[in-house]
Amino acid sequence: MFSEVKSKLPSIRQSVGGVALGAMIATGATMAMAQSQPTINIAINQSPWLNSFIAMVDKYEDETGNKIELDVTPFGGLLEKIRNSVRGSSGTFDIVNVNSLWLSELYSGGFLAPLGDLRDGYALQDGVLDYGSTVSWNADSGTFAADGTLMGVPLNGNVQVLYYNTDVYKKLGLSEPKTWDELMANAKAIKDSGDAYGFIPRAGRSSIVYNFTPYLFSHGGSFFDIQADGSLAVKINTAAGKAALETYLDLAQNAGPPSSGAVEQGELIQLISTGRGAQAIAVIGAWGGLENPEKSAVVGKINAALIPTGPNGGQATSAGHWVGGVPKNISAERQEAAMTFLDWFQSKEVQVAYVEAGGVPVRGDLGDSSLAGDDRYRFIDAYSANAANAVMGLPVAQAAEISDAVALNLNRAVIGELSVAEALNGAADGIETIMKREGYTVTRGPNL
């Protein structure tokens, strides 16, 4: 790692393969301020929203004189790097950027400092979203809870929304769908017109559980429920799960592209951005690329909307956000420096700047900000509405392993290797096996 005078270095801080780049403001006044707290080292993923976060790092350094260094790692390697740091006698990182799927592991392992221990009575600022209570942890029940201990601050609110092509909608006289049936009707009309694929699923094996979650929860289902006594009831192979998977397969197989089971996030975004796909449920983080004329043929032609409701009016989106946590194994001085940045980052002013830089906000109250009425940020209302419905489908420390087991079965249903019943029963088997091994009392109903 090394530092340079800011005027000599571009405004980007990255480390790939362990080489970090930093910047420092080199005036006497700001240098004095920078010495008031140690450099903040943040572990973060290489992603489409990285540059917007870097812009906020620049802003923080400019405003405070304090210094931040980012250790940027591809998604696949970040969790292991975080694990190594938080388990050591003295951690490398002052803030670890934790994907929603990893939160339960980091919380339950006791590796992060409760924020209320670092600042007495600390709470998220009013307006900051909690993404299905996933910023808080109940150690007794071993799961997320609104009344649990506050463990982190959201750094990116990457929930899923419904995207649709307004040009195609206008040409075919379609209306924004409110229900899954309406979405399916629009998808079939689009496909029949020959203008584009009617719907693009994100059904590749590494993506399908995250993509399927809104279907499952809006149909009144869940992967499993944790009971009051701490036992676990498997719920995926129920009537609600069956209805949800049938809806998912109908869209994928009857309105989607060939080989829908191979579509991951990159392929989905490419199909939408080239106009070959007219509808999709995808992360709000894709918005910036869809509006970038260097990357997209549909600039100004895409709208974001609320994900459709289920048969009984249920609404849900997948919590796919990132949370900044402060490790226990760093000094109190370093923890206080981390808290100063996390507190600054939540403010409404900073979050507006974050959006303007291409980031996904972590507040749900930006509809009355300076962003309102600006067509470039027309996604804000849909994002906020979806984020309020965010659910964490796998709220246990074994989330990553369970996701792999469920994904295998769901993906095989999409590609036609398994029936709906076989896929859901197989997914239930996987959940039961993993959680029994972990010492849970597990119950489940009969196979479909």
GROMACS .gro file of C-alpha atoms in nm:
model
  448
    1MET     CA    1   0.000   0.000   0.000
    2PHE     CA    2   0.117   0.350  -0.060
    3SER     CA    3  -0.007   0.709  -0.050
    4GLU     CA    4   0.046   0.998  -0.284
    5VAL     CA    5  -0.039   1.366  -0.289
    6LYS     CA    6  -0.392   1.390  -0.417
    7SER     CA    7  -0.307   1.624  -0.705
    8LYS     CA    8  -0.077   1.352  -0.846
    9LEU     CA    9  -0.317   1.058  -0.823
   10PRO     CA   10  -0.653   0.991  -0.990
   11SER     CA   11  -0.952   0.983  -0.759
   12ILE     CA   12  -0.965   0.604  -0.732
   13ARG     CA   13  -0.862   0.377  -0.446
   14GLN     CA   14  -0.843   0.011  -0.527
   15SER     CA   15  -0.638  -0.291  -0.443
   16VAL     CA   16  -0.662  -0.592  -0.666
   17GLY     CA   17  -0.438  -0.882  -0.575
   18GLY     CA   18  -0.340  -0.708  -0.252
   19VAL     CA   19  -0.199  -0.377  -0.384
   20ALA     CA   20  -0.397  -0.084  -0.244
   21LEU     CA   21  -0.402   0.265  -0.388
   22GLY     CA   22  -0.475   0.567  -0.169
   23ALA     CA   23  -0.496   0.941  -0.180
   24MET     CA   24  -0.430   1.213   0.077
   25ILE     CA   25  -0.512   1.581   0.073
   26ALA     CA   26  -0.181   1.760   0.107
   27THR     CA   27  -0.259   2.098   0.258
   28GLY     CA   28  -0.143   2.191   0.606
   29ALA     CA   29  -0.496   2.226   0.749
   30THR     CA   30  -0.632   1.904   0.607
   31MET     CA   31  -0.318   1.712   0.695
   32ALA     CA   32  -0.370   1.814   1.056
   33MET     CA   33  -0.729   1.691   1.040
   34ALA     CA   34  -0.620   1.363   0.881
   35GLN     CA   35  -0.393   1.297   1.176
   36SER     CA   36  -0.692   1.321   1.413
   37GLN     CA   37  -0.786   0.961   1.338
   38PRO     CA   38  -0.615   0.658   1.183
   39THR     CA   39  -0.658   0.559   0.820
   40ILE     CA   40  -0.977   0.356   0.770
   41ASN     CA   41  -0.917   0.031   0.581
   42ILE     CA   42  -1.227  -0.107   0.409
   43ALA     CA   43  -1.269  -0.448   0.248
   44ILE     CA   44  -1.504  -0.413  -0.049
   45ASN     CA   45  -1.609  -0.604  -0.359
   46GLN     CA   46  -1.528  -0.525  -0.719
   47SER     CA   47  -1.871  -0.433  -0.858
   48PRO     CA   48  -2.068  -0.200  -1.086
   49TRP     CA   49  -2.129   0.032  -0.789
   50LEU     CA   50  -1.767   0.051  -0.678
   51ASN     CA   51  -1.693   0.380  -0.854
   52SER     CA   52  -1.989   0.549  -0.683
   53PHE     CA   53  -1.857   0.435  -0.345
   54ILE     CA   54  -1.512   0.565  -0.437
   55ALA     CA   55  -1.674   0.901  -0.510
   56MET     CA   56  -1.810   0.904  -0.154
   57VAL     CA   57  -1.465   0.817  -0.020
   58ASP     CA   58  -1.331   1.119  -0.207
   59LYS     CA   59  -1.608   1.333  -0.063
   60TYR     CA   60  -1.540   1.212   0.291
   61GLU     CA   61  -1.169   1.280   0.261
   62ASP     CA   62  -1.231   1.625   0.114
   63GLU     CA   63  -1.474   1.718   0.390
   64THR     CA   64  -1.287   1.572   0.687
   65GLY     CA   65  -0.923   1.543   0.591
   66ASN     CA   66  -0.929   1.184   0.714
   67LYS     CA   67  -0.798   0.906   0.495
   68ILE     CA   68  -0.954   0.585   0.365
   69GLU     CA   69  -0.793   0.297   0.180
   70LEU     CA   70  -1.001   0.038  -0.006
   71ASP     CA   71  -0.894  -0.322  -0.051
   72VAL     CA   72  -1.094  -0.423  -0.358
   73THR     CA   73  -1.148  -0.793  -0.419
   74PRO     CA   74  -1.359  -0.985  -0.674
   75PHE     CA   75  -1.684  -1.109  -0.523
   76GLY     CA   76  -1.571  -1.471  -0.516
   77GLY     CA   77  -1.271  -1.399  -0.295
   78LEU     CA   78  -1.405  -1.134  -0.060
   79LEU     CA   79  -1.569  -1.357   0.200
   80GLU     CA   80  -1.250  -1.557   0.255
   81LYS     CA   81  -1.049  -1.237   0.291
   82ILE     CA   82  -1.298  -1.108   0.549
   83ARG     CA   83  -1.292  -1.440   0.735
   84ASN     CA   84  -0.914  -1.434   0.758
   85SER     CA   85  -0.912  -1.078   0.889
   86VAL     CA   86  -1.186  -1.104   1.153
   87ARG     CA   87  -1.050  -1.432   1.293
   88GLY     CA   88  -0.696  -1.306   1.344
   89SER     CA   89  -0.552  -1.163   1.663
   90SER     CA   90  -0.553  -0.817   1.502
   91GLY     CA   91  -0.770  -0.746   1.202
   92THR     CA   92  -0.655  -0.588   0.878
   93PHE     CA   93  -0.986  -0.413   0.812
   94ASP     CA   94  -1.173  -0.147   1.006
   95ILE     CA   95  -1.491  -0.189   0.802
   96VAL     CA   96  -1.586  -0.511   0.626
   97ASN     CA   97  -1.840  -0.489   0.345
   98VAL     CA   98  -2.063  -0.794   0.399
   99ASN     CA   99  -2.304  -0.934   0.140
  100SER     CA  100  -2.651  -1.015   0.273
  101LEU     CA  101  -2.593  -1.388   0.222
  102TRP     CA  102  -2.291  -1.379   0.456
  103LEU     CA  103  -2.440  -1.165   0.733
  104SER     CA  104  -2.567  -1.449   0.948
  105GLU     CA  105  -2.226  -1.617   0.946
  106LEU     CA  106  -2.045  -1.300   1.055
  107TYR     CA  107  -2.308  -1.207   1.314
  108SER     CA  108  -2.347  -1.551   1.468
  109GLY     CA  109  -1.972  -1.601   1.483
  110GLY     CA  110  -1.933  -1.298   1.708
  111PHE     CA  111  -1.675  -1.140   1.481
  112LEU     CA  112  -1.835  -0.794   1.458
  113ALA     CA  113  -1.872  -0.536   1.732
  114PRO     CA  114  -2.232  -0.438   1.817
  115LEU     CA  115  -2.257  -0.072   1.725
  116GLY     CA  116  -2.426   0.011   2.054
  117ASP     CA  117  -2.112  -0.112   2.232
  118LEU     CA  118  -1.901   0.131   2.031
  119ARG     CA  119  -2.134   0.427   2.084
  120ASP     CA  120  -2.381   0.395   2.366
  121GLY     CA  121  -2.739   0.365   2.239
  122TYR     CA  122  -2.637   0.397   1.875
  123ALA     CA  123  -2.915   0.356   1.615
  124LEU     CA  124  -2.943   0.398   1.240
  125GLN     CA  125  -3.044   0.747   1.135
  126ASP     CA  126  -3.413   0.806   1.061
  127GLY     CA  127  -3.488   0.717   0.700
  128VAL     CA  128  -3.218   0.448   0.667
  129LEU     CA  129  -3.359   0.113   0.557
  130ASP     CA  130  -3.299  -0.205   0.757
  131TYR     CA  131  -3.367  -0.451   0.471
  132GLY     CA  132  -3.587  -0.694   0.656
  133SER     CA  133  -3.415  -0.630   0.991
  134THR     CA  134  -3.091  -0.776   0.856
  135VAL     CA  135  -2.881  -0.509   1.027
  136SER     CA  136  -2.979  -0.656   1.367
  137TRP     CA  137  -2.919  -0.997   1.521
  138ASN     CA  138  -3.085  -1.194   1.800
  139ALA     CA  139  -2.816  -1.423   1.941
  140ASP     CA  140  -3.067  -1.625   2.144
  141SER     CA  141  -3.277  -1.727   1.843
  142GLY     CA  142  -2.985  -1.721   1.600
  143THR     CA  143  -3.155  -1.507   1.341
  144PHE     CA  144  -3.225  -1.148   1.229
  145ALA     CA  145  -3.471  -0.951   1.441
  146ALA     CA  146  -3.599  -0.594   1.448
  147ASP     CA  147  -3.549  -0.585   1.824
  148GLY     CA  148  -3.208  -0.749   1.805
  149THR     CA  149  -2.861  -0.600   1.848
  150LEU     CA  150  -2.759  -0.348   1.581
  151MET     CA  151  -2.458  -0.495   1.402
  152GLY     CA  152  -2.394  -0.280   1.094
  153VAL     CA  153  -2.483   0.005   0.861
  154PRO     CA  154  -2.609  -0.060   0.505
  155LEU     CA  155  -2.359   0.051   0.240
  156ASN     CA  156  -2.549  -0.048  -0.075
  157GLY     CA  157  -2.920  -0.123  -0.108
  158ASN     CA  158  -2.910  -0.365  -0.401
  159VAL     CA  159  -3.263  -0.510  -0.387
  160GLN     CA  160  -3.447  -0.644  -0.691
  161VAL     CA  161  -3.709  -0.446  -0.884
  162LEU     CA  162  -3.918  -0.510  -1.193
  163TYR     CA  163  -3.771  -0.354  -1.509
  164TYR     CA  164  -3.975  -0.303  -1.826
  165ASN     CA  165  -3.914  -0.143  -2.166
  166THR     CA  166  -4.149   0.155  -2.207
  167ASP     CA  167  -4.116   0.163  -2.587
  168VAL     CA  168  -4.235  -0.196  -2.614
  169TYR     CA  169  -4.513  -0.134  -2.364
  170LYS     CA  170  -4.631   0.171  -2.557
  171LYS     CA  171  -4.624  -0.007  -2.892
  172LEU     CA  172  -4.831  -0.300  -2.759
  173GLY     CA  173  -5.061  -0.093  -2.537
  174LEU     CA  174  -4.948  -0.264  -2.217
  175SER     CA  175  -4.985  -0.135  -1.861
  176GLU     CA  176  -4.747  -0.172  -1.569
  177PRO     CA  177  -4.835  -0.509  -1.410
  178LYS     CA  178  -4.955  -0.531  -1.053
  179THR     CA  179  -4.989  -0.909  -1.026
  180TRP     CA  180  -4.796  -1.212  -1.153
  181ASP     CA  181  -5.083  -1.295  -1.388
  182GLU     CA  182  -5.063  -0.948  -1.540
  183LEU     CA  183  -4.686  -0.978  -1.577
  184MET     CA  184  -4.730  -1.313  -1.751
  185ALA     CA  185  -4.992  -1.170  -1.986
  186ASN     CA  186  -4.756  -0.886  -2.080
  187ALA     CA  187  -4.468  -1.130  -2.128
  188LYS     CA  188  -4.665  -1.353  -2.364
  189ALA     CA  189  -4.794  -1.053  -2.562
  190ILE     CA  190  -4.437  -0.928  -2.606
  191LYS     CA  191  -4.307  -1.267  -2.711
  192ASP     CA  192  -4.594  -1.317  -2.955
  193SER     CA  193  -4.522  -0.978  -3.112
  194GLY     CA  194  -4.168  -1.082  -3.196
  195ASP     CA  195  -4.029  -0.752  -3.068
  196ALA     CA  196  -3.828  -0.906  -2.783
  197TYR     CA  197  -3.821  -1.187  -2.531
  198GLY     CA  198  -4.117  -1.135  -2.302
  199PHE     CA  199  -3.929  -1.192  -1.979
  200ILE     CA  200  -3.570  -1.264  -1.874
  201PRO     CA  201  -3.522  -1.482  -1.565
  202ARG     CA  202  -3.197  -1.491  -1.372
  203ALA     CA  203  -3.212  -1.869  -1.350
  204GLY     CA  204  -2.848  -1.971  -1.363
  205ARG     CA  205  -2.741  -2.189  -1.073
  206SER     CA  206  -2.550  -1.917  -0.887
  207SER     CA  207  -2.842  -1.671  -0.913
  208ILE     CA  208  -3.168  -1.860  -0.906
  209VAL     CA  209  -3.233  -1.873  -0.531
  210TYR     CA  210  -3.196  -1.496  -0.500
  211ASN     CA  211  -3.411  -1.441  -0.811
  212PHE     CA  212  -3.679  -1.688  -0.700
  213THR     CA  213  -3.721  -1.545  -0.349
  214PRO     CA  214  -3.977  -1.272  -0.441
  215TYR     CA  215  -4.196  -1.533  -0.610
  216LEU     CA  216  -4.185  -1.762  -0.308
  217PHE     CA  217  -4.257  -1.501  -0.042
  218SER     CA  218  -4.521  -1.311  -0.241
  219HIS     CA  219  -4.708  -1.642  -0.281
  220GLY     CA  220  -4.712  -1.677   0.097
  221GLY     CA  221  -4.424  -1.925   0.116
  222SER     CA  222  -4.074  -1.942   0.260
  223PHE     CA  223  -3.774  -2.171   0.243
  224PHE     CA  224  -3.816  -2.253   0.611
  225ASP     CA  225  -3.946  -2.096   0.932
  226ILE     CA  226  -3.761  -2.078   1.261
  227GLN     CA  227  -4.003  -2.159   1.542
  228ALA     CA  228  -4.023  -1.994   1.884
  229ASP     CA  229  -3.852  -2.295   2.044
  230GLY     CA  230  -3.558  -2.268   1.804
  231SER     CA  231  -3.659  -2.562   1.584
  232LEU     CA  232  -3.680  -2.529   1.208
  233ALA     CA  233  -3.981  -2.611   0.990
  234VAL     CA  234  -3.904  -2.674   0.621
  235LYS     CA  235  -4.163  -2.493   0.408
  236ILE     CA  236  -4.035  -2.486   0.051
  237ASN     CA  237  -4.222  -2.801  -0.060
  238THR     CA  238  -4.569  -2.673   0.022
  239ALA     CA  239  -4.863  -2.556  -0.187
  240ALA     CA  240  -4.727  -2.199  -0.172
  241GLY     CA  241  -4.385  -2.313  -0.292
  242LYS     CA  242  -4.544  -2.513  -0.571
  243ALA     CA  243  -4.749  -2.215  -0.693
  244ALA     CA  244  -4.443  -1.990  -0.680
  245LEU     CA  245  -4.223  -2.227  -0.879
  246GLU     CA  246  -4.496  -2.284  -1.137
  247THR     CA  247  -4.515  -1.906  -1.188
  248TYR     CA  248  -4.137  -1.886  -1.219
  249LEU     CA  249  -4.123  -2.169  -1.473
  250ASP     CA  250  -4.411  -2.028  -1.677
  251LEU     CA  251  -4.225  -1.701  -1.725
  252ALA     CA  252  -3.887  -1.866  -1.786
  253GLN     CA  253  -3.998  -2.141  -2.020
  254ASN     CA  254  -4.286  -1.977  -2.208
  255ALA     CA  255  -4.170  -1.616  -2.239
  256GLY     CA  256  -3.795  -1.626  -2.183
  257PRO     CA  257  -3.495  -1.686  -2.407
  258PRO     CA  258  -3.365  -2.029  -2.500
  259SER     CA  259  -3.147  -2.185  -2.229
  260SER     CA  260  -3.302  -1.971  -1.955
  261GLY     CA  261  -3.134  -2.196  -1.700
  262ALA     CA  262  -2.795  -2.056  -1.803
  263VAL     CA  263  -2.887  -1.688  -1.761
  264GLU     CA  264  -2.684  -1.519  -1.486
  265GLN     CA  265  -2.682  -1.149  -1.396
  266GLY     CA  266  -2.444  -1.044  -1.675
  267GLU     CA  267  -2.649  -1.216  -1.945
  268LEU     CA  268  -2.973  -1.072  -1.807
  269ILE     CA  269  -2.842  -0.716  -1.811
  270GLN     CA  270  -2.703  -0.762  -2.162
  271LEU     CA  271  -3.038  -0.884  -2.295
  272ILE     CA  272  -3.223  -0.589  -2.141
  273SER     CA  273  -2.962  -0.329  -2.239
  274THR     CA  274  -2.960  -0.443  -2.603
  275GLY     CA  275  -3.341  -0.439  -2.624
  276ARG     CA  276  -3.362  -0.814  -2.682
  277GLY     CA  277  -3.540  -0.858  -2.348
  278ALA     CA  278  -3.834  -0.638  -2.252
  279GLN     CA  279  -3.893  -0.732  -1.887
  280ALA     CA  280  -3.691  -0.872  -1.599
  281ILE     CA  281  -3.665  -0.883  -1.223
  282ALA     CA  282  -3.313  -0.770  -1.145
  283VAL     CA  283  -3.107  -0.570  -0.899
  284ILE     CA  284  -3.148  -0.194  -0.888
  285GLY     CA  285  -2.769  -0.176  -0.923
  286ALA     CA  286  -2.818  -0.250  -1.293
  287TRP     CA  287  -2.986   0.088  -1.343
  288GLY     CA  288  -2.668   0.286  -1.399
  289GLY     CA  289  -2.554   0.060  -1.682
  290LEU     CA  290  -2.895   0.067  -1.849
  291GLU     CA  291  -2.879   0.447  -1.851
  292ASN     CA  292  -2.519   0.463  -1.977
  293PRO     CA  293  -2.515   0.540  -2.352
  294GLU     CA  294  -2.176   0.371  -2.386
  295LYS     CA  295  -2.319   0.042  -2.259
  296SER     CA  296  -2.690   0.050  -2.339
  297ALA     CA  297  -2.918   0.081  -2.641
  298VAL     CA  298  -3.221   0.150  -2.419
  299VAL     CA  299  -3.120   0.471  -2.240
  300GLY     CA  300  -3.435   0.650  -2.128
  301LYS     CA  301  -3.654   0.356  -2.232
  302ILE     CA  302  -3.651   0.149  -1.912
  303ASN     CA  303  -3.872   0.199  -1.608
  304ALA     CA  304  -3.851   0.037  -1.265
  305ALA     CA  305  -4.161  -0.084  -1.083
  306LEU     CA  306  -4.280  -0.275  -0.779
  307ILE     CA  307  -4.241  -0.653  -0.810
  308PRO     CA  308  -4.589  -0.805  -0.865
  309THR     CA  309  -4.812  -0.923  -0.583
  310GLY     CA  310  -4.900  -1.283  -0.516
  311PRO     CA  311  -5.250  -1.436  -0.519
  312ASN     CA  312  -5.327  -1.307  -0.170
  313GLY     CA  313  -5.169  -0.966  -0.215
  314GLY     CA  314  -4.827  -1.052  -0.074
  315GLN     CA  315  -4.529  -0.847  -0.191
  316ALA     CA  316  -4.158  -0.916  -0.151
  317THR     CA  317  -3.816  -0.853  -0.293
  318SER     CA  318  -3.486  -1.023  -0.216
  319ALA     CA  319  -3.252  -0.848   0.022
  320GLY     CA  320  -2.929  -0.843  -0.177
  321HIS     CA  321  -2.772  -0.547  -0.004
  322TRP     CA  322  -2.431  -0.494   0.155
  323VAL     CA  323  -2.374  -0.400   0.518
  324GLY     CA  324  -2.067  -0.236   0.669
  325GLY     CA  325  -1.959  -0.398   0.993
  326VAL     CA  326  -1.685  -0.305   1.240
  327PRO     CA  327  -1.469  -0.601   1.352
  328LYS     CA  328  -1.408  -0.673   1.718
  329ASN     CA  329  -1.039  -0.747   1.667
  330ILE     CA  330  -0.922  -0.391   1.602
  331SER     CA  331  -0.834  -0.114   1.847
  332ALA     CA  332  -1.092   0.119   1.998
  333GLU     CA  333  -0.931   0.408   1.809
  334ARG     CA  334  -0.977   0.228   1.477
  335GLN     CA  335  -1.334   0.134   1.567
  336GLU     CA  336  -1.417   0.497   1.642
  337ALA     CA  337  -1.271   0.605   1.306
  338ALA     CA  338  -1.488   0.345   1.133
  339MET     CA  339  -1.798   0.465   1.317
  340THR     CA  340  -1.731   0.823   1.215
  341PHE     CA  341  -1.737   0.724   0.847
  342LEU     CA  342  -2.043   0.500   0.880
  343ASP     CA  343  -2.236   0.775   1.058
  344TRP     CA  344  -2.139   1.029   0.791
  345PHE     CA  345  -2.232   0.791   0.508
  346GLN     CA  346  -2.595   0.753   0.625
  347SER     CA  347  -2.684   1.121   0.604
  348LYS     CA  348  -2.941   1.236   0.351
  349GLU     CA  349  -2.701   1.479   0.186
  350VAL     CA  350  -2.441   1.208   0.131
  351GLN     CA  351  -2.699   0.961   0.005
  352VAL     CA  352  -2.821   1.210  -0.255
  353ALA     CA  353  -2.461   1.255  -0.369
  354TYR     CA  354  -2.422   0.875  -0.375
  355VAL     CA  355  -2.717   0.840  -0.613
  356GLU     CA  356  -2.587   1.122  -0.832
  357ALA     CA  357  -2.257   0.933  -0.854
  358GLY     CA  358  -2.440   0.620  -0.972
  359GLY     CA  359  -2.480   0.441  -0.638
  360VAL     CA  360  -2.777   0.263  -0.483
  361PRO     CA  361  -2.897   0.451  -0.174
  362VAL     CA  362  -2.963   0.303   0.168
  363ARG     CA  363  -3.238   0.546   0.258
  364GLY     CA  364  -3.606   0.521   0.171
  365ASP     CA  365  -3.685   0.891   0.203
  366LEU     CA  366  -3.516   1.040  -0.104
  367GLY     CA  367  -3.840   1.094  -0.293
  368ASP     CA  368  -3.862   1.447  -0.151
  369SER     CA  369  -3.495   1.527  -0.210
  370SER     CA  370  -3.333   1.719  -0.494
  371LEU     CA  371  -3.349   1.395  -0.695
  372ALA     CA  372  -3.728   1.420  -0.724
  373GLY     CA  373  -3.852   1.514  -1.071
  374ASP     CA  374  -3.518   1.440  -1.236
  375ASP     CA  375  -3.584   1.174  -1.500
  376ARG     CA  376  -3.236   1.027  -1.453
  377TYR     CA  377  -3.342   0.911  -1.108
  378ARG     CA  378  -3.693   0.795  -1.191
  379PHE     CA  379  -3.615   0.463  -1.024
  380ILE     CA  380  -3.613   0.613  -0.673
  381ASP     CA  381  -3.982   0.560  -0.590
  382ALA     CA  382  -3.984   0.201  -0.718
  383TYR     CA  383  -3.660   0.128  -0.537
  384SER     CA  384  -3.793   0.263  -0.208
  385ALA     CA  385  -4.120   0.071  -0.239
  386ASN     CA  386  -3.941  -0.255  -0.317
  387ALA     CA  387  -3.680  -0.203  -0.044
  388ALA     CA  388  -3.958  -0.168   0.212
  389ASN     CA  389  -4.065  -0.524   0.117
  390ALA     CA  390  -3.715  -0.675   0.138
  391VAL     CA  391  -3.691  -1.022   0.291
  392MET     CA  392  -3.393  -1.233   0.385
  393GLY     CA  393  -3.487  -1.576   0.261
  394LEU     CA  394  -3.212  -1.772   0.439
  395PRO     CA  395  -3.160  -1.608   0.781
  396VAL     CA  396  -2.916  -1.860   0.928
  397ALA     CA  397  -2.540  -1.903   0.939
  398GLN     CA  398  -2.563  -2.192   0.690
  399ALA     CA  399  -2.724  -1.967   0.426
  400ALA     CA  400  -2.457  -2.011   0.158
  401GLU     CA  401  -2.460  -2.390   0.181
  402ILE     CA  402  -2.840  -2.407   0.181
  403SER     CA  403  -2.852  -2.175  -0.119
  404ASP     CA  404  -2.627  -2.410  -0.317
  405ALA     CA  405  -2.846  -2.711  -0.234
  406VAL     CA  406  -3.171  -2.536  -0.324
  407ALA     CA  407  -3.024  -2.379  -0.639
  408LEU     CA  408  -2.928  -2.717  -0.783
  409ASN     CA  409  -3.288  -2.836  -0.763
  410LEU     CA  410  -3.453  -2.516  -0.886
  411ASN     CA  411  -3.217  -2.488  -1.180
  412ARG     CA  412  -3.282  -2.847  -1.281
  413ALA     CA  413  -3.655  -2.766  -1.288
  414VAL     CA  414  -3.592  -2.471  -1.521
  415ILE     CA  415  -3.393  -2.683  -1.766
  416GLY     CA  416  -3.655  -2.959  -1.756
  417GLU     CA  417  -3.463  -3.227  -1.566
  418LEU     CA  418  -3.698  -3.226  -1.265
  419SER     CA  419  -4.069  -3.173  -1.218
  420VAL     CA  420  -4.192  -2.900  -0.985
  421ALA     CA  421  -4.262  -3.154  -0.711
  422GLU     CA  422  -3.926  -3.328  -0.753
  423ALA     CA  423  -3.736  -3.000  -0.740
  424LEU     CA  424  -3.910  -2.875  -0.427
  425ASN     CA  425  -3.887  -3.208  -0.247
  426GLY     CA  426  -3.518  -3.224  -0.333
  427ALA     CA  427  -3.465  -2.871  -0.204
  428ALA     CA  428  -3.646  -2.964   0.119
  429ASP     CA  429  -3.420  -3.269   0.155
  430GLY     CA  430  -3.114  -3.049   0.123
  431ILE     CA  431  -3.233  -2.801   0.385
  432GLU     CA  432  -3.327  -3.081   0.626
  433THR     CA  433  -2.992  -3.258   0.588
  434ILE     CA  434  -2.784  -2.945   0.643
  435MET     CA  435  -2.978  -2.817   0.942
  436LYS     CA  436  -3.002  -3.154   1.118
  437ARG     CA  437  -2.626  -3.183   1.082
  438GLU     CA  438  -2.599  -2.844   1.253
  439GLY     CA  439  -2.798  -2.969   1.551
  440TYR     CA  440  -3.140  -2.822   1.471
  441THR     CA  441  -3.462  -3.005   1.538
  442VAL     CA  442  -3.618  -3.010   1.190
  443THR     CA  443  -3.979  -3.074   1.093
  444ARG     CA  444  -4.138  -3.089   0.750
  445GLY     CA  445  -4.463  -3.193   0.591
  446PRO     CA  446  -4.512  -3.475   0.344
  447ASN     CA  447  -4.355  -3.463   0.000
  448LEU     CA  448  -4.555  -3.307  -0.279
   0.00000   0.00000   0.00000
